[in-house]
Coordinates of C-alpha atoms in Angstrom, one line a residue:
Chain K
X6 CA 97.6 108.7 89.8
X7 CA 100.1 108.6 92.6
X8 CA 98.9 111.2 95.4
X9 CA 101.4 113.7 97.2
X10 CA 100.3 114.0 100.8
X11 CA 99.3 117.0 102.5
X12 CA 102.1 118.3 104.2
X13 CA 100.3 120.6 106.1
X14 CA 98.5 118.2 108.1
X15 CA 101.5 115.3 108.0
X16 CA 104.3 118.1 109.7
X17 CA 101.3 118.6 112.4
X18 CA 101.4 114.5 113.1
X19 CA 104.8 115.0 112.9
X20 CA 105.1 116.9 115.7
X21 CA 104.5 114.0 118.2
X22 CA 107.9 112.0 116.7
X23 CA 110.0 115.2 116.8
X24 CA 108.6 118.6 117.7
X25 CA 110.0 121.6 115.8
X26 CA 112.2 119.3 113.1
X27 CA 110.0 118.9 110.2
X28 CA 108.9 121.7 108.6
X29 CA 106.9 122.4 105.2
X30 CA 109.4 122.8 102.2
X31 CA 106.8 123.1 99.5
X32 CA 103.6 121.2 98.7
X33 CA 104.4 117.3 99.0
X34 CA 107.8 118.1 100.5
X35 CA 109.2 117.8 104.0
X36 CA 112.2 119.2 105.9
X37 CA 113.2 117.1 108.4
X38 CA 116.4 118.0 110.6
X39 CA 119.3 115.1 110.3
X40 CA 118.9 114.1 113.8
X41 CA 115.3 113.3 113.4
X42 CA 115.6 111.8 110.0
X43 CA 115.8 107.9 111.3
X44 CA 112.5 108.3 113.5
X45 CA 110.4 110.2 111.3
X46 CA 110.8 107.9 108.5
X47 CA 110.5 104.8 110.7
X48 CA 107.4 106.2 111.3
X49 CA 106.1 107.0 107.9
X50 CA 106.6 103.5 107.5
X51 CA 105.4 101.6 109.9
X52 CA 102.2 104.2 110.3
X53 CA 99.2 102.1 108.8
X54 CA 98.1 105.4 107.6
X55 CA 101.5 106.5 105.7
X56 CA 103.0 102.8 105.2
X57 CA 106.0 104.4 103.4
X58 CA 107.2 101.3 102.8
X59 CA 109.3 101.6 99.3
X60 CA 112.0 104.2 99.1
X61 CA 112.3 105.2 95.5
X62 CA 114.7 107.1 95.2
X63 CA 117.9 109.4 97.3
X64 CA 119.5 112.3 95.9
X65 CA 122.6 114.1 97.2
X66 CA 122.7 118.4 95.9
X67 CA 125.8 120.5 96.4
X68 CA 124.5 123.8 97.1
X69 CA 128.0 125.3 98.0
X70 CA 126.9 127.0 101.4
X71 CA 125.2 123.7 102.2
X72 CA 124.7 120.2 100.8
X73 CA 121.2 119.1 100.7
X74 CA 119.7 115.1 100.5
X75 CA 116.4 114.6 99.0
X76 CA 114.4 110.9 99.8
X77 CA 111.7 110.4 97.4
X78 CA 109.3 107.6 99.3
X79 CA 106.2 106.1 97.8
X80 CA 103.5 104.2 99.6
X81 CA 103.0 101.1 97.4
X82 CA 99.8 100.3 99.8
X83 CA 98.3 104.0 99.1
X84 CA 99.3 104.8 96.1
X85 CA 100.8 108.4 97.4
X86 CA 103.9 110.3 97.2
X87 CA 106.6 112.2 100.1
X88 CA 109.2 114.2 98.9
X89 CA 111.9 114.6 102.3
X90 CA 114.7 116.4 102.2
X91 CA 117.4 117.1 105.1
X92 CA 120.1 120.3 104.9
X93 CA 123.7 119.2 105.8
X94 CA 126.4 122.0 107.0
X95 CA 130.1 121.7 107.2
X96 CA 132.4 120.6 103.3
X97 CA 135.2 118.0 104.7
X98 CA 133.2 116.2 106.7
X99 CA 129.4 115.6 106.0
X100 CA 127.6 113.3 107.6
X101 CA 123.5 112.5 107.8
X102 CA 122.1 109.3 109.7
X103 CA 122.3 106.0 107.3
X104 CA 118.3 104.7 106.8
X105 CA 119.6 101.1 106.0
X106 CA 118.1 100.1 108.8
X107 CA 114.7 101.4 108.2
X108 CA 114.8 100.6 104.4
X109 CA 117.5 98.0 102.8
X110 CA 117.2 99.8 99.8
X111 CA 118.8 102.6 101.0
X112 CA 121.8 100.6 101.1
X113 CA 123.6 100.8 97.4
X114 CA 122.1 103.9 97.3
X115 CA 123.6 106.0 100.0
X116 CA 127.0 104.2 99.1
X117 CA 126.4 106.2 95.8
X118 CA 126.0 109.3 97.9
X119 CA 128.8 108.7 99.2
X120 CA 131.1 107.8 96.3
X121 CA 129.9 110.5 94.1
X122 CA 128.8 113.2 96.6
X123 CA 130.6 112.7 99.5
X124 CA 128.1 112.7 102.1
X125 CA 129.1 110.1 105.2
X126 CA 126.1 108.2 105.9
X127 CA 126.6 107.1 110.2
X128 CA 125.3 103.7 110.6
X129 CA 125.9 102.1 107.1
X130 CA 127.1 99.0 107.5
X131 CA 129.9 98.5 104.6
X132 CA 129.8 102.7 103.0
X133 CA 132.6 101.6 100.6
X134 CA 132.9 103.6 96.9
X135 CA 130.5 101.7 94.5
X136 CA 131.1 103.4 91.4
X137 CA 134.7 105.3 91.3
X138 CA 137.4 102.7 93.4
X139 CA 139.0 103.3 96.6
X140 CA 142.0 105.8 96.2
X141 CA 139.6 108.0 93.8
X142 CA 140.8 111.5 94.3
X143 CA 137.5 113.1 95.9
X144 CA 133.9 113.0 95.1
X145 CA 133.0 113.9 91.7
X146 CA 129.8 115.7 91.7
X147 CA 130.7 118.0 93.8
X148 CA 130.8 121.4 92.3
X149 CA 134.3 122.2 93.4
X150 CA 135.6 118.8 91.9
X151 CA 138.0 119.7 89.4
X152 CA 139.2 116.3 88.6
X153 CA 143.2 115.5 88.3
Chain P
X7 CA 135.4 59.2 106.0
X8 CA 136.6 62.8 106.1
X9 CA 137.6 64.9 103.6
X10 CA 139.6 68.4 104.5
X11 CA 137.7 71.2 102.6
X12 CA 138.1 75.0 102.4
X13 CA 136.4 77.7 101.2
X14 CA 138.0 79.5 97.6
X15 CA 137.0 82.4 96.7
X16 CA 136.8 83.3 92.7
X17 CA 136.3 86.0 90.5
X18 CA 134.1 86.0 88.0
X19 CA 134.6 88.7 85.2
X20 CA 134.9 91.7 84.5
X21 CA 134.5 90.1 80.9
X22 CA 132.8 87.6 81.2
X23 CA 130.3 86.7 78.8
X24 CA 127.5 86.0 80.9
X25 CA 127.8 89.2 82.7
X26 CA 126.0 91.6 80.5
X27 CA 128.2 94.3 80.5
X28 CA 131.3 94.6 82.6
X29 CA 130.5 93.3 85.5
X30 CA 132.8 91.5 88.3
X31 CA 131.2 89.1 91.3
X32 CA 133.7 88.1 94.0
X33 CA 131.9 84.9 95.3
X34 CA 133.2 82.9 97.8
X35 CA 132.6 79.0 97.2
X36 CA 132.5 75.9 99.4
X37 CA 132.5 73.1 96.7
X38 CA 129.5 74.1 94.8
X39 CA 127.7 76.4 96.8
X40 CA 128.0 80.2 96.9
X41 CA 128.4 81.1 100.6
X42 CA 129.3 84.8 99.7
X43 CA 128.9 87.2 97.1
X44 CA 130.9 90.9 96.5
X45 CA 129.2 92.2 93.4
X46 CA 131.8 94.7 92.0
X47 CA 130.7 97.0 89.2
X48 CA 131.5 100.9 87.9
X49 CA 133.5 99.9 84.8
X50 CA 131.3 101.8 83.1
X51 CA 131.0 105.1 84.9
X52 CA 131.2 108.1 82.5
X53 CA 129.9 110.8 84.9
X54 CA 126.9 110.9 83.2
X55 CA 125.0 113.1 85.9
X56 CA 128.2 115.2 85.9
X57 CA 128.2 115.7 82.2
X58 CA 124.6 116.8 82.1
X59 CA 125.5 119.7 84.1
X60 CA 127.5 121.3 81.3
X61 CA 125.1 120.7 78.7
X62 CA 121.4 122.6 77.7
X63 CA 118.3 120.1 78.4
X64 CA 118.0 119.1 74.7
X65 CA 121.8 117.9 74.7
X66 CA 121.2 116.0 77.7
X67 CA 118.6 113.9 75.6
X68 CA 121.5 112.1 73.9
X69 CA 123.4 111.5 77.0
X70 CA 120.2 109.6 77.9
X71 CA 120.4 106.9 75.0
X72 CA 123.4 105.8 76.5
X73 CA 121.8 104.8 79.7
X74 CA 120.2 101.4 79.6
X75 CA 121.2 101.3 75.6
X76 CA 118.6 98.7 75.1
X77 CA 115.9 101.1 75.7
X78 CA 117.3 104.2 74.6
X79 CA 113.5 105.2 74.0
X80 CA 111.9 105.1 77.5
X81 CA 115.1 106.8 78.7
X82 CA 114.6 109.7 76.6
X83 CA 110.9 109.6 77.7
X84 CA 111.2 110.0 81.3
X85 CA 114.1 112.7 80.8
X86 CA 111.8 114.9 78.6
X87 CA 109.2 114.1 81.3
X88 CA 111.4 115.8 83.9
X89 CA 112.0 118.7 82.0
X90 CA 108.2 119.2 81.0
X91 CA 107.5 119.1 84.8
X92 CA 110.1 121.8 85.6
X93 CA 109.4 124.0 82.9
X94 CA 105.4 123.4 83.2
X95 CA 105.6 122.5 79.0
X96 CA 102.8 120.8 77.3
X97 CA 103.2 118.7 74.9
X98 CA 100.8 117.6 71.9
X99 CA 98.2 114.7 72.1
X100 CA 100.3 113.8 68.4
X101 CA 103.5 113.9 70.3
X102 CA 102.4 111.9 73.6
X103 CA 101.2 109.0 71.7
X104 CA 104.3 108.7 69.3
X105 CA 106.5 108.6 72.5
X106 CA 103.7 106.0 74.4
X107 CA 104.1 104.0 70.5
X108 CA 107.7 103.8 70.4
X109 CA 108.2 103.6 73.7
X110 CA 106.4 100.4 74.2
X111 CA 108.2 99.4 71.0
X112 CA 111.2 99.6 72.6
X113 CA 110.5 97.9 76.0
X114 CA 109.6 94.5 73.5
X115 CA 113.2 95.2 72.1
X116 CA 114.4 95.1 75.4
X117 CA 112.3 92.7 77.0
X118 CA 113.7 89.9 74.4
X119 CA 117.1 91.1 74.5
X120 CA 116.1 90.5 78.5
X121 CA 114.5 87.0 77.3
X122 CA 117.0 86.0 75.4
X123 CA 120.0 86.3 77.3
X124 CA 118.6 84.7 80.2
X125 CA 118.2 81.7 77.8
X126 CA 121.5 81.9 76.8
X127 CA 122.4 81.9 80.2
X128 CA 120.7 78.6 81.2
X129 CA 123.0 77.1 78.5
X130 CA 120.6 77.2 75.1
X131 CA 123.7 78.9 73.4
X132 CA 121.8 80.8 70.3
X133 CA 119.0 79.6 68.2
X134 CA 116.5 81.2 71.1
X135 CA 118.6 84.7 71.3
X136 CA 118.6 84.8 67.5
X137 CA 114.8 84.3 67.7
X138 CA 114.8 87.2 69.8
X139 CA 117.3 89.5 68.2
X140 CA 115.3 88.5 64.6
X141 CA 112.2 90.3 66.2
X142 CA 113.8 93.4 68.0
X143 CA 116.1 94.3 64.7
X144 CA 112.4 94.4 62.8
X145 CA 112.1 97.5 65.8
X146 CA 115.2 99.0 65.3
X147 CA 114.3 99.2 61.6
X148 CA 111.0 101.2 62.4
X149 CA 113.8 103.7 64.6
X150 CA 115.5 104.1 61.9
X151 CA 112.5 105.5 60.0
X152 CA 112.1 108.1 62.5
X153 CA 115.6 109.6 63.1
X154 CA 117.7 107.7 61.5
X155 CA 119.7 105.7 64.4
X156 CA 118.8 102.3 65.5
X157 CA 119.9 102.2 69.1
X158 CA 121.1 105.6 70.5
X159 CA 117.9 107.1 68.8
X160 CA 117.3 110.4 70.5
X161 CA 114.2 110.6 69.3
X162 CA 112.4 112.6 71.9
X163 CA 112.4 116.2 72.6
X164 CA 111.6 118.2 75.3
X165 CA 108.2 119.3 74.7
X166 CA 107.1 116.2 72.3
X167 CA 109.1 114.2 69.6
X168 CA 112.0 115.1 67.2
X169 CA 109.7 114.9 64.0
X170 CA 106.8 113.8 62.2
X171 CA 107.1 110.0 61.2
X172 CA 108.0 109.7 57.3
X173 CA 104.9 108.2 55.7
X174 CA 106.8 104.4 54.9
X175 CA 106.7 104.0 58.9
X176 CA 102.7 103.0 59.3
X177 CA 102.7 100.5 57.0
X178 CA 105.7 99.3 58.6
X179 CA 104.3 99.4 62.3
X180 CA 100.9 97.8 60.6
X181 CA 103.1 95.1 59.4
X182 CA 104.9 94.3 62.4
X183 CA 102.3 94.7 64.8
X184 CA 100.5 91.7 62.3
X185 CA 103.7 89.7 62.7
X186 CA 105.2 89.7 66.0
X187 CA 102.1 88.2 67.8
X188 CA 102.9 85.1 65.7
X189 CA 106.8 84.9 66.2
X190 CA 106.4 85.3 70.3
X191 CA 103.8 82.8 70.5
X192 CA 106.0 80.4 68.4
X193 CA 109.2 82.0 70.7
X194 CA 106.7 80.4 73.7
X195 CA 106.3 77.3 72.0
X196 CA 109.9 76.3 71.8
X197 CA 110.7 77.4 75.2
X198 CA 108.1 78.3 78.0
X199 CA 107.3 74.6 78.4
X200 CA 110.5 73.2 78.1
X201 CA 111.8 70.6 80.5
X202 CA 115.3 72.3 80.8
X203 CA 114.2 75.5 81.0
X204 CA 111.7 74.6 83.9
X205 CA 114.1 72.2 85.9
X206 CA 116.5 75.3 85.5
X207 CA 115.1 78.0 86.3
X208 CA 111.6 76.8 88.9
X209 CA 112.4 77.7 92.2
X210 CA 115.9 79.2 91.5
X211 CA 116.6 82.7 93.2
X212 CA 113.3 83.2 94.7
X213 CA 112.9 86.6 95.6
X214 CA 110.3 87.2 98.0
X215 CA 107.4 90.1 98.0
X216 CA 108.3 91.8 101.4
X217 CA 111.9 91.7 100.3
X218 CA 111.4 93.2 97.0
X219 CA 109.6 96.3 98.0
X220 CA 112.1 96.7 101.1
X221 CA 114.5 96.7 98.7
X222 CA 112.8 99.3 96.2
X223 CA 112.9 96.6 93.2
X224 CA 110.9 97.7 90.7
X225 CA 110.1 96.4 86.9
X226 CA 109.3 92.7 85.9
X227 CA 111.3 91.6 88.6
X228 CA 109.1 93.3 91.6
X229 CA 105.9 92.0 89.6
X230 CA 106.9 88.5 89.0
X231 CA 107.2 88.4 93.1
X232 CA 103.5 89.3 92.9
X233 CA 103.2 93.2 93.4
X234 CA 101.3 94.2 91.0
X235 CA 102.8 97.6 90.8
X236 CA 103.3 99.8 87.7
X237 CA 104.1 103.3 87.1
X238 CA 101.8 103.1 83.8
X239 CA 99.0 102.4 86.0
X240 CA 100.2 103.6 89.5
X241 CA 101.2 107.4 88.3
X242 CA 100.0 107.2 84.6
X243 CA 102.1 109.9 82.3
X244 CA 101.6 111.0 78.6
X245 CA 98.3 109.3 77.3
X246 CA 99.1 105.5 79.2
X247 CA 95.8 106.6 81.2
X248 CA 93.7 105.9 77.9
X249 CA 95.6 102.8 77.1
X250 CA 93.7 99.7 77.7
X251 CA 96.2 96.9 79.8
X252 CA 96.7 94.1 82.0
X253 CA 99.7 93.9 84.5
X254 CA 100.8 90.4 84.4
X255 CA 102.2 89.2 87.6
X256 CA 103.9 86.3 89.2
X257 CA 103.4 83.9 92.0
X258 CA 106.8 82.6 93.1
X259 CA 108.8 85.0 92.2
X260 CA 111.9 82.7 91.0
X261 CA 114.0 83.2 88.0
X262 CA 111.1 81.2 85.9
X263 CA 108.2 84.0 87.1
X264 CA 110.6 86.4 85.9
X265 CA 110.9 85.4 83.2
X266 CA 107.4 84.9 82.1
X267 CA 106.7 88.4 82.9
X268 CA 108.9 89.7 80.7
X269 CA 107.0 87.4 77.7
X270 CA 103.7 88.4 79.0
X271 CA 104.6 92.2 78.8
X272 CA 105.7 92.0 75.8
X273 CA 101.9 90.8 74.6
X274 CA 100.7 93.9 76.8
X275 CA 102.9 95.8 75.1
X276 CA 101.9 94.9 71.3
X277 CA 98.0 95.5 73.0
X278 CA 99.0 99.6 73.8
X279 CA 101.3 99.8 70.6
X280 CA 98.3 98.7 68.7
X281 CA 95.9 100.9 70.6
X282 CA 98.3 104.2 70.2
X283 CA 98.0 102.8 66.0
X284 CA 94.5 103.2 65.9
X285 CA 93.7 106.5 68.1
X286 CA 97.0 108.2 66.6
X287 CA 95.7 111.6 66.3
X288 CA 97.0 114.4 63.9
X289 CA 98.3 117.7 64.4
X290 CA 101.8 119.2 66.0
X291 CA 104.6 116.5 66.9
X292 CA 106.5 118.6 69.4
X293 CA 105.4 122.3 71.4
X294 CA 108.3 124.6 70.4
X295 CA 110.9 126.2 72.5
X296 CA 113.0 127.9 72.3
X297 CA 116.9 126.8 71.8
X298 CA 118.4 127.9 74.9
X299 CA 115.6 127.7 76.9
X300 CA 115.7 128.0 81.1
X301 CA 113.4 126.7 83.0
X302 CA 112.5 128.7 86.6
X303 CA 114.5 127.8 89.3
X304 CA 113.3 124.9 91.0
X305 CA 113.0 120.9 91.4
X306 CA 111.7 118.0 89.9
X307 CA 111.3 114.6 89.8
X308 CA 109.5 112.6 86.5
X309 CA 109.6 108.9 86.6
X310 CA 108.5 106.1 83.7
X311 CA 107.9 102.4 83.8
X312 CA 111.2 101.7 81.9
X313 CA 111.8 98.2 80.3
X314 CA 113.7 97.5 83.6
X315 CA 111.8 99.4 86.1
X316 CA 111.2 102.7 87.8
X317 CA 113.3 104.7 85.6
X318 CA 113.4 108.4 87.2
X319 CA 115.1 111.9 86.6
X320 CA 115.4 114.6 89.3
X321 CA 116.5 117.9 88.1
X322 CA 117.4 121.0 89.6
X323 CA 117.1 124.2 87.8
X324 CA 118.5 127.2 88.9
X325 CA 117.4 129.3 85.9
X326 CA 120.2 128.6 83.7
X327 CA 120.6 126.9 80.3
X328 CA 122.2 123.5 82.1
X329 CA 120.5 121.7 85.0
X330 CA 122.2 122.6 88.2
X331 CA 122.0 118.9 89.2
X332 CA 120.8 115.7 87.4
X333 CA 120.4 112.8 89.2
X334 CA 119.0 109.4 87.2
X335 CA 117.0 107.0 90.0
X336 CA 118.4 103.9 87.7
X337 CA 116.3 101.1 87.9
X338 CA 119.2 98.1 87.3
X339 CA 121.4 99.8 89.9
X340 CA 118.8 99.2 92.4
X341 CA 117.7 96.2 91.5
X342 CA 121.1 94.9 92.5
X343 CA 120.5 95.7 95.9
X344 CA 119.1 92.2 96.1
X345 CA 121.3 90.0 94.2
X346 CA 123.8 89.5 96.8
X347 CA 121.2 87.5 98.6
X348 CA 119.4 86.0 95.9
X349 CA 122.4 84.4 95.5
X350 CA 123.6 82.5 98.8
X351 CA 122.7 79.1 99.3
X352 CA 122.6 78.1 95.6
X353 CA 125.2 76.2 93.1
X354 CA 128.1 78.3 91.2
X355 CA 125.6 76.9 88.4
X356 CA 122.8 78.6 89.1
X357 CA 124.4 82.0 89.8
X358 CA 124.1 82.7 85.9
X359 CA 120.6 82.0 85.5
X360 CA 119.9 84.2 88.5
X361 CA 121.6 87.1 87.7
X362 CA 120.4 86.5 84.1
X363 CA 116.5 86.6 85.4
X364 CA 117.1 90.1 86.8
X365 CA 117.7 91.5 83.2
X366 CA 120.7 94.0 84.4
X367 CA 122.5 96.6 82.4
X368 CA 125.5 98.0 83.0
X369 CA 125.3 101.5 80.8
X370 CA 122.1 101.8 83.6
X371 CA 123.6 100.1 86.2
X372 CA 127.3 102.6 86.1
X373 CA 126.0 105.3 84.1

């Protein structure tokens, strides 16, 4: 059974990449702040004890007052589980750090987030529209997308 | 003596038959070899994730089917996976090993449809696919049994299955599980040692272990690069703890590995169906709930060892009857991360059998 990890003591090792941006957001979840999102997950990787080395899964949440992005990282080493999530301010223009460079399969992925959600990722290298074509009239899944 | 050359770049689909599904490559050519790639794809978007936001979590289950519609059956599993986890449901020992049953049912459907149209991509135009297809429609019959649809089944419910099998269908699974042991292995014979097949597909598109996990590939084609990595086994859901398997893996991790690990999965896969035959146990199918039910406000996130790969649903609930966001982790979409660079290097000729090898699907792929 894949593992979550304590959070508790993993915001506490945090502390030493960047003090006072991760926080506990529930059992097995983390809240990092954007600017710290590239080092603390370079971290988690290349940590022997974390190895985070395959990133399942990113999600982008319209919220209204906020848009949220949720990274779901396993440790195929470990076997365990990290839930991170990252709150983004601001409607026309979103932006959170790209983590291309940490993990390439953030790469398709975060063009979706893009495409659909509308989040700018800085530091992608090509963050073109993957599923709707350039000219599409917004981003659909946001909750004020009324189509046209 | 000299010859001027330049580069031509060509465009290969949408349609094209080879592309399973509407997909379009841009690929960039010098003579015969591919020195650029621009996969192209969304043809198929419908908004799925949109859609299931204006629909109660048992409607979603037949927005589901239409995922990777060659294993509407493991889609519907990890969806009703996601919901159990938000909701905290239980579900029936009766109703988790009919889902584990036709579930693995369904991923040798799929894994032959996989087989067999990356033999039809190397050029062995349809006596091997119809070998394959004769196989999965003796599935789709058993489906049919159980809800009456043979692909877009919808079979599974939140909180277990949709009903109790009809008593024709275990005879019909006895037979079949009797059968198809016989028709792969002759399916093996005609092709797993064949000269064109090996000289085809040994050593094309090697896709290396480091690169696979960086990448997040997951399914046959992360296992035939030698991670032995399986959500059945890693994170174990419904009964797939009790079930008795091997994870077959590869070595090289070329189109040929891949391959073989879909035909190897498909014996693992007649070894759990079997098992989930003999311990079925009685009693209730599905928990009720009710029809408009609301889970508490929260998150989750369920995912399945799908035909293709990690196959996951994260829902937010915020206490209504629709999920406030539905987001499907697709396996294929990810997987195509990769193919780009699989791709570079080799012969316009080989391009099929690569992209073949990685078993794609579009409904997945632009949902």
């Amino acid at each position: 059974m894949t593992r979550a990890l304590q959070t508790a003591e993993l915001v506490e090792r945090l502390q030493g990449v960047a003090a006072e941006a991760v926080t506990v957001a529930a059992e097995g979840e983390v809240r990092v702040a954007p600017e710290s999102l590239v080092a603390v997950c370079r971290f988690l990787k290349e940590e022997p004890e974390f190895a985070m080395d395959y990133l399942s899964s990113i999600t982008g949440v319209d919220y209204l007052d906020f848009f949220e992005v949720v990274y779901h990282l396993t440790s195929l080493t470990h076997n365990h589980s990290l839930v991170l999530k990252t709150t983004l301010h601001g409607r026309d223009d979103v932006s959170a750090p790209s983590l291309t460079e940490v993990w390439e399969a953030a790469d398709l992925q975060e063009r979706e987030v893009w495409d659909l959600m509308g989040v700018r990722f800085t530091g992608h290298p090509n963050l073109k529209r993957v599923l709707t074509w350039e000219g599409f009239p917004g981003h659909p899944l946001r909750k004020d997308h009324l189509g046209g | 003596m000299n010859l001027p050359s330049e580069q031509i770049t060509i465009n290969l689909g949408p349609q094209h038959p080879s592309t399973h599904g509407v997909f379009r490559l841009r690929v960039t050519l010098d003579g015969e070899v591919i020195t650029d790639v621009e996969p192209i794809f969304g043809y198929l978007h419908r908004g799925t994730e949109k859609l299931a936001e204006e629909r109660t979590y048992t409607q979603i289950v037949t927005l589901t089917d239409r995922l990777d519609y060659t294993s509407s059956m493991i889609n519907n599993q990890a969806y009703v996976l996601a919901v159990e986890k938000l909701a905290g449901v239980t579900v029936p020992p009766r109703g988790q090993y009919l889902r584990v049953l036709t579930a693995e049912l369904q991923r040798i459907a799929s894994h032959l449809m996989g087989v067999g149209f990356f033999l039809q991509d190397l050029g062995a135009s349809g006596t091997p696919l119809m070998y394959c297809f004769r196989e999965r429609e003796r599935i789709l019959d058993l489906f049919e049994m159980l809800c009456g649809a043979r692909v877009t089944v919808s079979y599974m419910r939140p909180g277990g299955v949709f009903q109790e099998p009809p008593p024709e269908f275990w005879p019909a699974v006895r037979h079949l599980l009797d059968t198809t042991p016989d028709a792969i292995a002759e399916l093996e014979r005609l092709i797993s040692e064949n000269e064109i097949v090996l000289a085809r597909s040994k050593g094309v598109g090697v896709l290396t272990k480091e690169k696979a996990i960086d990448c997040a590939i997951s399914g046959p084609n992360l296992r035939a690069s030698g991670v032995a990595w399986d959500l059945r086994k890693a994170d174990p859901y419904d009964v797939y703890a009790d079930m008795d398997f091997a994870v077959p893996v590869g070595s090289n991790g070329d189109s040929y590995d891949r391959f073989l690990v879909r035909v190897m999965e498909v014996h693992q896969s007649i070894r759990i169906a079997e098992q989930c035959y003999r311990d079925m146990p009685g009693g209730p199918v599905r928990s009720e709930l009710p029809f408009f039910f609301r889970p508490p406000p929260g998150d989750a996130y369920a995912h399945v060892e799908a035909s293709k790969g990690e196959l996951g649903f994260y829902l937010v609930s915020d206490g209504g009857i629709a999920p406030y966001r539905c987001k499907i982790r697709s396996p294929s979409f990810i997987n195509l991360t990769v193919l780009a660079e699989m791709l570079l290097g080799w012969k316009v000729a080989d391009l099929m059998v690569i992209f073949g090898s990685l078993d794609v699907n579009m409904g997945e792929v632009d949902r």
